[in-house]
């Protein structure tokens, strides 16, 4: 996105907002997983190594460990999702115009199960090459564009997340 050729600013569409929210969900799931695992591991290590009372759980220390891991998980969630939240807040995307250098279609064959009604046992992969980087695209856009066409790349400005690729004029 660092290329400065013909940048335009537009508002986010519903699909763009959904894509950014999905990125935030992944950060939330990861921080929740870290919270649960770190709490269980922290309490277990304390109980096995430092607790002098083997008959019960020390709730004060378990609570402190839980609060510590919760604050770490919240910080982790903030660090992962902050840029996506800012993109959602400012409701803006940057459009960069680039030229399609090459496009390729590849077929990946895989075995289908016996007795299944799968009509095709392969997956088609459509790629555009722009500035030496391969981008996966859908079949409709692949068939619509030819080499040398102008493409519009829609980026979120803060996170620099690629939202979509469109055909230019």
Short mmCIF file of C-alpha atoms in Angstrom, two decimals:
data_model
loop_
_atom_site.label_atom_id
_atom_site.label_comp_id
_atom_site.label_asym_id
_atom_site.label_seq_id
_atom_site.Cartn_x
_atom_site.Cartn_y
_atom_site.Cartn_z
CA UNK A 1 0.00 0.00 0.00
CA UNK A 2 2.99 2.29 0.23
CA UNK A 3 2.75 3.07 -3.49
CA UNK A 4 1.46 6.62 -3.86
CA UNK A 5 -0.05 6.28 -7.33
CA UNK A 6 -3.53 7.82 -7.46
CA UNK A 7 -4.88 7.24 -3.97
CA UNK A 8 -8.53 8.05 -3.36
CA UNK A 9 -10.49 7.90 -0.12
CA UNK A 10 -13.96 6.37 0.07
CA UNK A 11 -16.33 5.21 2.80
CA UNK A 12 -16.46 1.59 3.93
CA UNK A 13 -19.17 -0.68 2.56
CA UNK A 14 -21.07 -3.21 4.68
CA UNK A 15 -18.84 -5.99 3.33
CA UNK A 16 -15.70 -4.03 4.25
CA UNK A 17 -17.00 -3.43 7.77
CA UNK A 18 -17.83 -7.14 8.12
CA UNK A 19 -14.30 -8.12 7.01
CA UNK A 20 -12.75 -5.78 9.59
CA UNK A 21 -15.08 -7.08 12.33
CA UNK A 22 -14.07 -10.65 11.43
CA UNK A 23 -10.43 -9.70 11.97
CA UNK A 24 -11.39 -8.32 15.41
CA UNK A 25 -13.20 -11.57 16.24
CA UNK A 26 -10.02 -13.54 15.61
CA UNK A 27 -8.13 -11.28 18.00
CA UNK A 28 -10.84 -11.69 20.62
CA UNK A 29 -10.80 -15.48 20.30
CA UNK A 30 -7.01 -15.57 20.58
CA UNK A 31 -6.96 -13.35 23.68
CA UNK A 32 -9.75 -15.41 25.29
CA UNK A 33 -7.78 -18.59 24.62
CA UNK A 34 -4.65 -17.02 26.13
CA UNK A 35 -6.65 -15.92 29.19
CA UNK A 36 -8.09 -19.38 29.87
CA UNK A 37 -4.84 -21.27 29.28
CA UNK A 38 -2.67 -18.82 31.22
CA UNK A 39 -5.09 -18.86 34.18
CA UNK A 40 -5.22 -22.65 34.32
CA UNK A 41 -1.46 -23.01 33.93
CA UNK A 42 -0.72 -20.23 36.42
CA UNK A 43 -3.01 -21.60 39.13
CA UNK A 44 -1.71 -25.14 38.55
CA UNK A 45 1.93 -24.09 38.81
CA UNK A 46 1.21 -22.13 41.99
CA UNK A 47 -0.69 -25.01 43.59
CA UNK A 48 1.95 -27.60 42.68
CA UNK A 49 5.03 -25.54 43.51
CA UNK A 50 4.31 -22.88 46.12
CA UNK A 51 1.14 -23.76 48.05
CA UNK A 52 1.83 -25.13 51.54
CA UNK A 53 -1.77 -26.29 52.08
CA UNK A 54 -2.30 -29.38 49.90
CA UNK A 55 -5.94 -29.80 51.01
CA UNK A 56 -7.50 -26.82 49.26
CA UNK A 57 -7.22 -24.10 46.67
CA UNK A 58 -5.92 -20.72 47.80
CA UNK A 59 -8.66 -18.50 46.37
CA UNK A 60 -6.86 -15.20 46.98
CA UNK A 61 -3.83 -16.20 44.94
CA UNK A 62 -6.04 -17.84 42.28
CA UNK A 63 -7.99 -14.57 42.05
CA UNK A 64 -4.79 -12.53 41.71
CA UNK A 65 -3.53 -14.85 38.97
CA UNK A 66 -6.91 -14.56 37.21
CA UNK A 67 -6.84 -10.75 37.39
CA UNK A 68 -3.26 -10.70 36.08
CA UNK A 69 -4.02 -12.97 33.15
CA UNK A 70 -7.24 -11.08 32.40
CA UNK A 71 -5.36 -7.79 32.20
CA UNK A 72 -2.76 -9.43 29.95
CA UNK A 73 -5.51 -10.80 27.69
CA UNK A 74 -7.19 -7.38 27.46
CA UNK A 75 -3.84 -5.81 26.55
CA UNK A 76 -3.24 -8.51 23.93
CA UNK A 77 -6.71 -7.91 22.45
CA UNK A 78 -6.03 -4.18 22.31
CA UNK A 79 -2.67 -4.69 20.59
CA UNK A 80 -4.15 -7.08 18.02
CA UNK A 81 -7.40 -5.24 17.24
CA UNK A 82 -6.63 -1.56 17.81
CA UNK A 83 -5.92 -0.78 14.15
CA UNK A 84 -9.05 -2.59 12.97
CA UNK A 85 -11.21 -0.72 15.52
CA UNK A 86 -9.72 2.58 14.35
CA UNK A 87 -10.50 1.70 10.73
CA UNK A 88 -14.10 0.95 11.74
CA UNK A 89 -14.27 4.19 13.72
CA UNK A 90 -13.01 6.42 10.88
CA UNK A 91 -15.15 4.57 8.27
CA UNK A 92 -12.71 5.16 5.43
CA UNK A 93 -10.79 3.14 2.87
CA UNK A 94 -7.94 4.03 0.56
CA UNK A 95 -8.19 3.09 -3.10
CA UNK A 96 -4.89 2.53 -4.91
CA UNK A 97 -4.83 2.05 -8.67
CA UNK A 98 -2.37 -0.56 -9.95
CA UNK A 99 -1.81 -2.35 -13.25
CA UNK A 100 -2.42 -6.07 -13.72
CA UNK A 101 0.88 -7.55 -14.89
CA UNK A 102 -0.08 -11.21 -15.24
CA UNK A 103 -2.86 -13.58 -14.31
CA UNK A 104 -2.80 -17.32 -13.84
CA UNK A 105 -5.26 -20.12 -13.30
CA UNK A 106 -4.22 -23.36 -11.64
CA UNK A 107 -6.16 -26.52 -10.94
CA UNK A 108 -5.57 -28.50 -7.76
CA UNK A 109 -6.77 -32.08 -8.02
CA UNK A 110 -7.83 -34.07 -4.97
CA UNK A 111 -9.37 -37.46 -4.39
CA UNK A 112 -13.10 -37.70 -3.92
CA UNK A 113 -14.64 -40.26 -1.62
CA UNK A 114 -16.12 -43.34 -3.22
CA UNK A 115 -19.87 -43.18 -3.39
CA UNK A 116 -19.99 -39.43 -2.90
CA UNK A 117 -21.85 -37.31 -5.38
CA UNK A 118 -19.01 -34.86 -5.90
CA UNK A 119 -19.13 -33.88 -9.55
CA UNK A 120 -15.66 -32.37 -9.56
CA UNK A 121 -12.62 -33.58 -7.71
CA UNK A 122 -10.57 -30.44 -8.18
CA UNK A 123 -10.32 -26.86 -7.03
CA UNK A 124 -9.54 -23.97 -9.34
CA UNK A 125 -7.29 -21.19 -8.08
CA UNK A 126 -7.30 -17.79 -9.78
CA UNK A 127 -4.40 -15.39 -9.19
CA UNK A 128 -3.44 -11.90 -10.30
CA UNK A 129 0.19 -10.77 -10.32
CA UNK A 130 0.55 -7.10 -9.48
CA UNK A 131 3.95 -5.57 -8.67
CA UNK A 132 5.40 -9.07 -8.31
CA UNK A 133 2.85 -10.13 -5.66
CA UNK A 134 0.24 -12.86 -6.20
CA UNK A 135 -3.34 -12.08 -5.14
CA UNK A 136 -6.10 -14.70 -5.00
CA UNK A 137 -9.27 -13.49 -6.71
CA UNK A 138 -12.67 -14.94 -7.51
CA UNK A 139 -13.60 -16.40 -10.89
CA UNK A 140 -15.82 -13.49 -11.97
CA UNK A 141 -13.09 -10.88 -11.51
CA UNK A 142 -10.53 -13.19 -13.14
CA UNK A 143 -12.66 -13.54 -16.28
CA UNK A 144 -13.54 -9.84 -16.32
CA UNK A 145 -9.94 -8.56 -16.35
CA UNK A 146 -7.16 -8.87 -18.91
CA UNK A 147 -3.43 -8.25 -18.59
CA UNK A 148 -2.65 -4.53 -18.61
CA UNK A 149 -6.01 -3.53 -17.07
CA UNK A 150 -6.19 -1.07 -14.22
CA UNK A 151 -7.20 -2.57 -10.86
CA UNK A 152 -8.43 -0.72 -7.79
CA UNK A 153 -7.07 -2.10 -4.51
CA UNK A 154 -9.17 -1.10 -1.48
CA UNK A 155 -7.15 -0.90 1.75
CA UNK A 156 -8.09 0.03 5.29
CA UNK A 157 -5.77 2.97 6.06
CA UNK A 158 -4.72 2.22 9.65
CA UNK A 159 -4.33 -1.56 9.51
CA UNK A 160 -3.37 -1.64 5.80
CA UNK A 161 -5.68 -4.67 5.43
CA UNK A 162 -6.64 -5.47 1.83
CA UNK A 163 -10.42 -5.23 1.74
CA UNK A 164 -11.13 -5.96 -1.92
CA UNK A 165 -9.91 -5.75 -5.50
CA UNK A 166 -12.04 -4.18 -8.23
CA UNK A 167 -11.60 -3.59 -11.93
CA UNK A 168 -10.78 0.01 -12.77
CA UNK A 169 -11.99 2.02 -15.74
#
